[in-house]
XYZ file of C-alpha atoms in Angstrom:
663
model
C 131.573 60.808 -18.340
C 131.460 60.785 -21.938
C 128.267 60.117 -24.104
C 129.881 56.923 -25.601
C 130.013 55.569 -21.876
C 126.441 56.547 -21.006
C 125.285 54.894 -24.021
C 127.194 51.790 -23.302
C 125.859 51.535 -19.903
C 122.360 52.106 -21.019
C 122.620 49.435 -23.514
C 123.284 47.073 -20.753
C 119.479 47.276 -20.177
C 118.712 44.733 -22.896
C 121.768 42.689 -22.802
C 121.618 39.279 -21.291
C 118.154 39.692 -20.653
C 115.088 37.369 -21.333
C 111.387 38.280 -21.089
C 110.451 38.239 -17.517
C 107.012 38.608 -15.827
C 106.962 41.760 -13.913
C 104.364 42.735 -11.169
C 104.464 46.380 -10.501
C 103.042 47.649 -7.150
C 101.487 51.221 -7.102
C 98.985 52.961 -4.728
C 97.876 56.351 -5.564
C 97.235 57.435 -2.347
C 100.762 57.528 -1.320
C 101.528 61.181 -2.880
C 98.485 62.654 -0.526
C 101.115 62.205 2.344
C 103.324 64.601 3.638
C 105.746 64.602 6.666
C 106.157 68.165 7.559
C 106.571 71.515 6.094
C 110.284 71.589 4.954
C 111.097 67.840 5.510
C 113.438 66.341 2.814
C 111.586 63.205 2.519
C 108.608 63.589 0.280
C 106.332 60.667 -0.689
C 105.109 62.759 -3.817
C 108.265 61.383 -5.929
C 106.668 58.186 -5.996
C 103.985 59.872 -7.772
C 106.051 61.669 -10.286
C 107.994 58.170 -11.148
C 104.734 56.501 -11.634
C 103.408 59.376 -14.105
C 106.621 58.889 -16.219
C 106.081 55.147 -16.227
C 102.768 55.087 -17.692
C 103.752 57.692 -20.190
C 106.539 55.513 -21.188
C 103.779 52.774 -21.938
C 106.028 50.791 -19.458
C 102.424 49.195 -17.972
C 102.111 47.111 -21.324
C 105.040 44.919 -20.507
C 103.851 44.605 -16.883
C 101.128 43.574 -14.176
C 99.872 46.768 -12.406
C 98.548 46.116 -8.586
C 97.263 48.400 -5.811
C 98.188 45.901 -2.767
C 96.253 45.813 0.304
C 97.888 47.941 3.136
C 99.349 45.959 5.570
C 97.862 45.306 9.034
C 98.735 45.784 12.508
C 99.047 41.931 12.868
C 101.527 41.566 9.710
C 103.625 44.462 10.925
C 103.907 42.829 14.203
C 105.562 39.925 12.446
C 108.759 42.014 13.051
C 108.077 45.364 15.366
C 106.862 44.895 18.645
C 103.040 45.447 19.650
C 103.537 48.439 21.941
C 105.675 50.207 18.886
C 102.531 49.612 16.269
C 100.081 50.477 18.734
C 101.823 53.834 19.401
C 101.875 54.442 15.507
C 98.407 53.660 15.185
C 97.167 56.087 17.512
C 99.224 59.131 17.513
C 98.052 62.024 15.735
C 99.596 65.688 15.349
C 96.601 66.770 17.662
C 96.959 64.080 20.629
C 101.185 63.692 20.285
C 101.459 66.265 23.400
C 99.869 63.470 25.222
C 102.346 61.129 24.115
C 105.679 63.116 24.736
C 107.121 60.040 26.685
C 106.667 57.362 23.966
C 107.707 59.592 21.366
C 111.094 59.790 23.349
C 111.091 55.976 23.535
C 110.417 55.092 19.987
C 112.583 57.939 18.628
C 109.507 59.771 16.833
C 109.508 63.420 16.858
C 112.696 65.004 14.843
C 113.696 63.333 11.699
C 110.687 60.948 12.069
C 107.947 63.399 12.825
C 104.232 62.728 13.640
C 102.168 63.522 10.574
C 98.366 63.032 9.498
C 97.948 59.445 8.120
C 101.112 58.204 9.587
C 100.277 54.735 10.230
C 98.288 54.522 6.607
C 101.311 55.406 4.954
C 103.422 52.745 6.485
C 100.447 50.302 5.694
C 100.861 51.097 2.079
C 104.624 51.104 1.980
C 104.624 47.765 3.630
C 101.823 46.202 1.867
C 103.318 46.524 -1.268
C 106.579 44.961 -0.152
C 104.841 42.152 1.361
C 102.224 41.543 -1.422
C 105.551 41.587 -4.063
C 106.918 39.196 -1.862
C 104.020 36.768 -1.935
C 103.531 36.918 -5.507
C 107.263 35.820 -5.851
C 106.726 32.877 -3.566
C 103.569 31.595 -5.451
C 105.436 32.114 -8.621
C 103.043 34.661 -10.045
C 105.933 36.923 -11.162
C 109.607 36.938 -11.726
C 110.298 40.417 -10.558
C 108.120 42.620 -8.104
C 108.753 46.431 -7.783
C 107.304 48.580 -5.162
C 109.058 52.043 -5.293
C 107.181 53.025 -2.181
C 109.086 50.457 -0.097
C 112.691 50.351 0.765
C 112.576 52.035 4.120
C 115.566 50.156 5.520
C 116.238 52.101 8.939
C 113.241 51.296 11.077
C 114.109 49.169 13.875
C 112.165 46.583 16.093
C 110.819 49.102 18.165
C 112.126 52.371 16.918
C 111.907 54.714 14.072
C 114.912 55.886 12.324
C 116.142 57.792 9.488
C 112.642 58.795 7.965
C 111.433 55.191 8.437
C 108.962 53.984 10.890
C 107.905 50.514 9.586
C 110.685 48.129 7.848
C 108.610 46.982 4.967
C 112.129 45.039 3.633
C 112.332 43.193 6.651
C 108.487 42.063 6.585
C 108.995 41.275 2.733
C 111.986 38.919 3.660
C 110.199 37.344 6.280
C 107.583 36.748 3.546
C 110.039 35.057 1.262
C 111.761 32.941 3.854
C 108.012 31.161 4.118
C 109.012 29.448 0.891
C 112.952 30.379 0.036
C 115.766 28.689 2.005
C 117.982 31.711 1.586
C 117.387 35.279 0.682
C 120.198 37.912 -0.398
C 119.530 41.649 0.315
C 121.421 44.375 -1.594
C 121.421 48.019 -0.495
C 122.832 50.584 -2.998
C 121.328 53.313 -1.051
C 123.817 56.025 0.032
C 123.116 55.302 3.899
C 123.942 52.068 5.511
C 121.138 49.523 5.866
C 121.533 49.355 9.627
C 117.568 48.069 10.040
C 117.751 45.205 7.914
C 121.284 44.195 9.200
C 120.270 44.188 12.712
C 117.196 41.838 12.059
C 119.098 39.384 10.398
C 122.449 39.670 11.983
C 122.336 36.129 13.671
C 120.929 34.275 11.227
C 122.684 32.166 7.992
C 119.351 32.258 6.080
C 119.499 36.064 5.098
C 122.690 37.696 3.607
C 122.993 41.512 4.067
C 125.329 43.191 1.500
C 125.452 47.341 1.607
C 127.371 49.486 -0.461
C 127.208 53.086 1.775
C 129.019 56.260 3.135
C 130.819 55.445 6.116
C 132.530 57.791 8.648
C 130.840 60.976 9.861
C 127.453 60.201 8.434
C 124.049 58.674 9.212
C 123.459 56.179 10.739
C 127.313 55.695 11.755
C 127.239 52.067 11.306
C 128.149 49.367 8.568
C 131.989 49.006 9.252
C 134.089 46.414 7.412
C 134.458 44.290 10.534
C 130.344 43.993 11.267
C 130.114 40.762 9.415
C 127.353 39.239 12.137
C 127.815 37.123 15.026
C 126.912 33.785 15.953
C 125.218 31.461 13.364
C 124.879 34.501 11.258
C 128.873 35.310 11.205
C 130.045 36.495 7.630
C 126.424 36.669 6.212
C 126.761 40.632 7.066
C 128.730 42.263 4.283
C 129.197 45.970 4.615
C 131.312 47.871 1.565
C 132.051 51.371 3.156
C 132.604 54.056 0.930
C 133.653 57.612 0.939
C 132.587 60.961 -1.265
C 132.240 61.154 -4.753
C 132.407 57.838 -5.975
C 131.736 57.628 -9.908
C 130.113 55.252 -12.270
C 133.336 53.367 -13.138
C 134.457 52.694 -9.387
C 131.128 51.697 -8.073
C 130.936 49.134 -11.103
C 134.367 47.829 -10.204
C 133.234 46.736 -6.824
C 129.475 46.079 -7.230
C 129.882 43.356 -9.657
C 132.735 41.179 -8.237
C 131.148 41.336 -4.884
C 127.661 40.357 -5.937
C 129.346 37.789 -7.994
C 131.026 36.150 -5.118
C 127.712 36.537 -3.175
C 125.923 34.448 -5.654
C 128.595 31.775 -5.830
C 129.089 31.305 -1.966
C 125.742 32.015 -0.890
C 123.602 30.642 -3.320
C 120.612 32.529 -2.515
C 116.753 31.619 -4.017
C 115.755 35.077 -3.828
C 116.977 38.847 -4.116
C 115.569 41.828 -2.524
C 117.237 44.966 -4.027
C 117.086 48.188 -2.604
C 117.609 51.101 -5.204
C 117.765 54.356 -2.973
C 118.121 57.450 -5.073
C 120.372 59.585 -2.677
C 123.195 57.594 -4.080
C 122.508 59.952 -7.455
C 124.733 62.785 -8.101
C 123.133 66.116 -7.032
C 121.162 64.588 -4.157
C 120.163 66.975 -1.808
C 121.473 64.575 1.374
C 123.704 62.427 -0.841
C 127.411 62.498 -1.254
C 127.945 60.141 -4.320
C 128.400 60.977 -7.815
C 126.659 58.246 -9.611
C 124.580 58.889 -12.819
C 121.300 57.486 -13.676
C 123.060 54.947 -16.124
C 125.472 54.090 -13.197
C 122.618 53.125 -10.813
C 120.789 51.363 -13.133
C 123.775 49.160 -14.149
C 123.426 47.583 -10.397
C 119.756 46.664 -11.210
C 120.428 45.181 -14.366
C 123.332 43.205 -13.196
C 121.337 41.914 -10.169
C 118.563 41.047 -12.829
C 121.007 39.211 -15.072
C 121.190 36.161 -12.554
C 117.572 35.240 -13.206
C 116.403 34.977 -9.700
C 113.129 36.078 -8.317
C 113.711 39.711 -7.273
C 111.987 41.844 -5.196
C 112.941 45.412 -6.466
C 112.133 48.297 -3.805
C 112.706 52.174 -3.538
C 114.160 53.888 -0.509
C 116.252 57.113 -0.212
C 116.040 60.027 -2.531
C 115.490 63.691 -1.772
C 115.946 65.489 -5.259
C 112.557 64.446 -6.584
C 113.032 64.895 -10.164
C 116.398 62.952 -10.179
C 114.536 59.811 -8.338
C 111.466 59.992 -10.302
C 113.412 59.748 -13.707
C 115.928 57.231 -12.258
C 113.201 54.892 -11.006
C 111.320 55.127 -14.363
C 114.360 54.327 -16.245
C 115.046 51.222 -14.194
C 111.543 49.982 -14.357
C 112.250 50.201 -18.209
C 115.373 48.259 -17.430
C 113.424 45.484 -15.617
C 110.781 45.035 -18.260
C 113.616 45.042 -21.067
C 112.099 48.261 -23.134
C 114.696 50.563 -24.497
C 113.707 54.504 -23.571
C 113.709 57.400 -25.433
C 115.854 59.911 -23.813
C 113.219 62.768 -24.618
C 110.964 62.880 -21.587
C 106.981 62.360 -22.942
C 104.728 65.360 -21.864
C 103.204 64.400 -18.401
C 101.427 66.245 -15.710
C 104.654 66.841 -13.897
C 106.409 67.926 -16.823
C 107.510 71.220 -15.450
C 109.629 69.316 -12.600
C 112.154 68.134 -15.236
C 113.480 71.813 -16.565
C 115.392 72.933 -18.150
C 116.693 70.060 -20.219
C 113.325 67.615 -20.111
C 115.513 64.525 -20.631
C 115.420 61.402 -19.069
C 118.834 61.717 -17.550
C 120.647 62.292 -14.701
C 124.252 63.356 -15.035
C 127.435 62.947 -13.112
C 129.048 66.355 -11.737
C 132.811 67.378 -11.261
C 132.589 65.918 -8.001
C 135.877 64.813 -6.527
C 136.308 60.787 -6.124
C 137.725 60.335 -2.535
C 137.715 56.648 -3.386
C 141.117 55.938 -4.416
C 141.537 52.522 -6.690
C 144.087 51.332 -3.883
C 141.416 51.722 -1.316
C 138.557 50.035 -3.255
C 140.862 46.829 -4.115
C 141.632 46.738 -0.347
C 138.199 46.570 0.816
C 136.815 44.328 -1.852
C 139.563 41.959 -1.207
C 138.683 41.678 2.675
C 135.230 41.245 1.397
C 135.457 38.361 -0.681
C 137.907 36.654 1.920
C 134.994 36.618 4.414
C 132.591 35.337 1.994
C 134.912 32.272 1.444
C 134.585 31.667 5.052
C 131.003 31.236 4.694
C 131.700 27.634 3.711
C 129.011 25.526 1.511
C 125.517 26.994 1.285
C 123.639 26.347 4.330
C 120.839 24.047 4.408
C 117.440 24.352 5.943
C 115.378 21.718 7.293
C 112.031 21.547 5.358
C 108.607 22.271 7.519
C 105.107 22.797 6.757
C 104.205 26.357 5.575
C 100.941 27.947 6.296
C 98.665 28.678 3.233
C 98.010 32.161 4.847
C 100.767 34.757 5.894
C 101.290 34.865 9.476
C 98.956 37.534 11.463
C 96.111 39.180 9.857
C 93.395 41.450 10.312
C 90.574 41.119 12.911
C 87.046 42.185 12.457
C 87.539 45.256 14.961
C 90.478 46.117 12.641
C 89.005 45.925 9.509
C 85.876 48.040 10.998
C 88.278 50.735 12.231
C 90.336 51.124 9.055
C 86.914 51.209 7.114
C 85.876 54.173 9.208
C 89.020 56.330 8.781
C 88.548 59.505 7.443
C 84.794 58.731 6.325
C 82.948 60.299 9.107
C 85.180 62.581 10.976
C 85.959 65.141 8.472
C 83.542 65.571 5.212
C 86.443 67.642 3.703
C 89.172 65.057 3.621
C 89.354 62.950 0.227
C 88.262 59.447 0.351
C 91.067 57.065 -0.515
C 91.211 54.469 -3.363
C 90.714 51.454 -0.824
C 87.417 53.275 0.559
C 86.219 54.079 -3.252
C 86.641 50.561 -3.917
C 83.982 49.395 -1.235
C 81.289 51.388 -3.392
C 80.454 48.622 -5.642
C 77.284 49.739 -6.933
C 76.105 53.039 -8.783
C 75.360 55.950 -5.928
C 72.483 56.797 -8.587
C 71.003 53.235 -8.934
C 68.346 53.618 -6.367
C 67.544 57.207 -6.526
C 64.691 58.641 -8.319
C 65.328 59.696 -11.788
C 64.604 63.152 -13.107
C 61.472 61.672 -14.961
C 59.897 60.448 -11.970
C 60.534 63.942 -10.300
C 59.002 65.186 -13.485
C 55.798 63.335 -13.412
C 55.219 63.649 -9.817
C 55.600 67.509 -9.822
C 52.631 67.293 -12.577
C 50.467 65.190 -10.513
C 50.812 62.275 -12.641
C 52.532 60.017 -9.627
C 51.191 59.766 -6.186
C 53.692 60.395 -3.565
C 55.082 57.681 -1.390
C 53.395 59.382 1.538
C 49.987 59.571 -0.186
C 49.151 56.121 -0.452
C 45.432 55.127 0.103
C 44.613 52.099 2.172
C 41.614 49.755 1.119
C 39.041 51.843 3.340
C 39.663 55.111 1.587
C 37.400 53.826 -1.333
C 34.615 53.262 0.812
C 34.658 56.667 2.373
C 34.677 58.562 -1.274
C 30.740 59.156 -1.305
C 30.559 60.556 2.107
C 33.754 62.586 1.422
C 32.225 64.376 -1.565
C 29.514 65.670 0.203
C 31.657 67.004 2.816
C 33.773 68.588 -0.274
C 37.145 68.593 1.815
C 39.515 65.621 1.961
C 42.901 65.185 3.809
C 46.071 64.240 2.442
C 45.733 60.952 3.062
C 42.436 60.508 1.245
C 40.366 60.099 4.897
C 37.210 62.556 5.232
C 37.439 65.577 7.498
C 34.408 65.240 10.182
C 32.757 67.835 11.807
C 35.933 70.183 11.690
C 38.247 67.611 13.309
C 41.210 67.508 10.495
C 42.617 64.512 9.733
C 46.608 64.748 9.039
C 48.555 62.307 6.663
C 51.598 60.852 8.273
C 54.112 61.343 5.557
C 56.494 58.793 7.179
C 54.157 55.727 8.136
C 55.978 52.611 8.864
C 54.717 49.825 6.521
C 53.777 47.461 9.363
C 51.810 50.238 11.191
C 50.047 50.589 7.653
C 49.227 47.123 7.721
C 48.022 47.196 10.808
C 45.479 49.948 10.279
C 44.216 48.435 7.186
C 43.387 45.365 9.186
C 41.625 47.191 11.858
C 39.360 48.894 9.096
C 38.789 45.897 7.351
C 37.233 44.287 10.752
C 35.331 47.550 11.328
C 33.766 46.881 8.055
C 32.941 43.586 8.617
C 31.339 44.466 11.623
C 29.165 46.982 9.807
C 28.260 44.669 7.243
C 26.955 41.996 9.801
C 25.115 44.464 11.617
C 23.318 45.588 8.674
C 22.511 42.157 7.607
C 21.576 41.100 10.879
C 19.051 44.170 11.123
C 17.405 43.113 7.893
C 16.844 39.663 8.621
C 15.044 40.571 12.291
C 11.393 40.791 11.791
C 10.034 44.373 12.792
C 7.133 43.192 15.480
C 5.538 45.690 17.491
C 5.525 45.407 21.358
C 2.713 46.145 23.473
C 2.740 47.588 27.092
C 2.631 44.433 28.565
C 5.742 43.236 26.773
C 3.848 40.719 24.127
C 5.208 40.852 20.630
C 2.595 40.848 17.949
C -0.267 41.539 20.090
C -3.040 44.629 19.926
C -2.536 47.177 22.604
C -4.815 49.644 23.667
C -2.148 52.176 24.981
C -0.942 54.777 22.803
C 2.133 55.399 21.411
C 2.922 58.170 23.464
C 2.419 55.854 26.723
C 4.538 53.345 25.008
C 7.251 55.883 24.521
C 7.023 57.275 27.832
C 7.044 53.652 29.439
C 10.324 52.727 27.328
C 11.720 55.948 28.229
C 11.333 54.908 32.345
C 13.140 51.558 31.292
C 16.110 53.199 29.923
C 16.210 55.888 32.725
C 18.304 54.127 35.393
C 21.002 53.181 32.479
C 21.222 56.509 31.334
C 21.964 57.697 34.802
C 24.562 55.119 35.186
C 26.213 56.107 31.779
C 26.203 59.914 32.497
C 27.818 59.480 35.987
C 30.688 57.798 34.089
C 31.299 60.125 31.476
C 35.135 61.574 31.233
C 34.915 63.156 28.002
C 32.501 65.961 27.922
C 34.145 67.371 24.847
C 33.445 64.051 23.043
C 29.581 63.971 24.748
C 29.075 67.289 23.515
C 30.305 66.902 19.796
C 28.166 63.639 19.701
C 25.066 65.708 21.085
C 25.369 68.304 18.507
C 25.849 65.635 15.899
C 22.508 63.803 17.317
C 20.739 67.152 17.524
C 21.563 68.006 14.068
C 20.662 64.612 12.526
C 17.324 64.608 14.701
C 14.510 62.978 12.733
C 11.050 64.485 12.536
C 8.181 63.561 15.354
C 6.639 60.899 13.102
C 9.643 59.119 12.229
C 10.863 59.156 15.877
C 7.448 57.017 16.804
C 7.974 54.700 14.144
C 11.743 53.825 15.242
C 10.726 53.819 19.049
C 8.106 51.394 18.314
C 10.788 48.755 16.814
C 12.261 46.407 19.382
C 16.252 45.752 17.876
C 16.826 49.459 18.388
C 20.439 48.989 18.062
C 20.963 47.068 15.087
C 18.400 49.406 13.514
C 20.067 52.585 14.380
C 23.550 51.394 13.061
C 22.012 50.363 10.000
C 20.299 53.450 9.434
C 23.400 55.777 9.885
C 26.009 56.572 7.035
C 29.667 54.934 7.515
C 31.777 57.554 8.313
C 35.608 57.104 8.290
C 36.320 60.016 10.466
C 34.054 59.310 13.574
C 31.110 56.703 12.757
C 33.487 53.654 12.605
C 35.166 54.495 16.018
C 32.139 54.577 17.961
C 30.657 51.465 16.418
C 33.937 49.467 16.710
C 35.508 50.701 19.810
C 32.685 52.497 21.951
C 31.268 50.139 24.709
C 27.725 49.327 25.474
C 27.324 52.291 27.928
C 28.584 54.767 25.170
C 26.133 53.514 22.891
C 22.998 53.955 25.444
C 24.422 57.196 26.064
C 24.069 58.395 22.459
C 20.492 56.968 22.722
C 19.744 59.423 25.620
C 21.387 62.144 24.025
C 18.988 62.063 21.073
C 16.006 63.074 23.182
C 17.235 66.326 23.498
C 19.685 68.741 25.513
C 16.891 69.064 28.580
C 16.674 65.419 29.041
C 20.776 65.342 28.852
C 20.843 67.934 31.330
C 18.582 66.323 34.028
C 20.221 63.077 33.799
C 23.851 64.480 34.158
C 22.801 66.642 37.083
C 21.564 63.706 39.052
C 17.512 64.532 39.127
C 15.472 61.479 39.974
C 13.257 59.356 37.422
C 10.144 61.491 38.154
C 11.529 64.619 36.730
C 12.956 63.019 33.955
C 9.692 61.227 33.086
C 7.944 64.651 33.252
C 10.244 66.054 30.515
C 9.856 63.157 28.122
C 6.382 63.358 28.353
C 6.610 67.020 27.264
C 8.719 65.649 24.542
C 6.740 62.807 23.487
C 3.519 65.718 23.406
C 5.712 67.928 20.805
C 5.572 70.570 23.298
C 8.751 73.099 23.427
């Protein structure tokens, strides 16, 4: 074809066109999926097309969206539950466990199991359904989803590299608001999956231009026109190898014109399979990029809400260039034929041009053959009669189906925790709405903490720490949490204290301090009066201090015996006795203290407050332990006599010796 003809076809992009509001759907994750090594279907081609679209600044004339992936509930509006459940569960690792299901659902050869199969289907179907929904809401005039157009998938079967039929799902969404929907397929293969879905209805007319004969899928004969209420609403135009731009235009425009005349659709779905281009790996047509784009421009000229989808196409560089050019046709922008530099620039060697040329392939479609088929198709369209009417009914506000909480949770967990090396999808990154470093300590805080200017969170001090500072200075040792080390008993701070536990500890310590203060005040207020041998208070006594001490020791002896017989912790007793021996007062002080009546308050008041040990003895120690402490102060010999079970007489003799100051 000459350059003049190419320029004429290319200029049609700007003819008879008014500004349209275009919505463009693209998900960057789509290019991450790969069928299997050596498979002709390569989702990476969509990423190439998107790169060209952005480099040509076409985004300035359309709105770009990333649709939410279709859910299981949305897919089952057309497909069976069992089939979708199988696609959701099967993986390359467990596919051996689903051998029977693979045969049942035709998964394995042309439609292999690959990583992320269900997610790939969700992205493809989600863009088509969201595009149809925006057309219904009149948010746009044209919706584009190059990741869609998988027209071979059946209700419960995969076919022709297609698993989920996003086209059928998009048409079903359009039918919620539109009375009649027209489907046009310019893929080299017959759109059998879409035709089969709407073969018995008059609300959807399917029109397919495809290679027929010894060619996949082997359907799409001229006589296949639908059945029942859908009779004459399935249009098939079988073609032979090597059709050119002029021949294709001579049949496409008259047929679509008659379809618009008799069917009068309210919306159009256009499948733009790129395998009808010249030089495709699997195709056998001879269309150039301009001839292919002419079909897009002609459908656009009717001004109907249009959903434009991708499809086949197995020579990536040609598919990417054609879809980018057709995007420019839809937004009404004339595009430079010299490709702008982009991240996939080397794919377009050696010419680096925005063009796919026809070859010298022989055209097997004679003029007589094409005219004969065209006449039969138009005759079938006349038999459709007036445009079918549709009874109006309430339309649900939300699409049918939806995602349950369990399905949302399962979708959120995909690839997040199982394999840390797997990259996160764009949808997963969208859930991180806050800055990851927002709640992390800054470098300045770390530097200050290293220099001792900031106290670690595990070293927070409690209220009782400040009351023990004076005693801790004498010991010269402090534990990490500010507490003193008493008698070699090391106090270790818990770095991970729970806030509730810390509050409880503070409350206990505060109560202990209150008890100590109250006992001190009580000791100060109590008058110090002497008691004679007869028990009289404030009266002279002829008995010497030594006799008084002996009598008081005899009174306390039975209680000491009872206390010593119930001791279960000899280590604690030994430690307490050692401390008592070390703190033993002089003989004169001992006599003065023993002459005082309220012994326990006085003894408590004179003792220093020690956080490590004294508080625990004063708060938690029962009365028996307090009496035991008094007995231990009398010396090791009295303790041994008491704990060995000796009688009161032996204890009395020992105490008399102690009172005389003898060793």
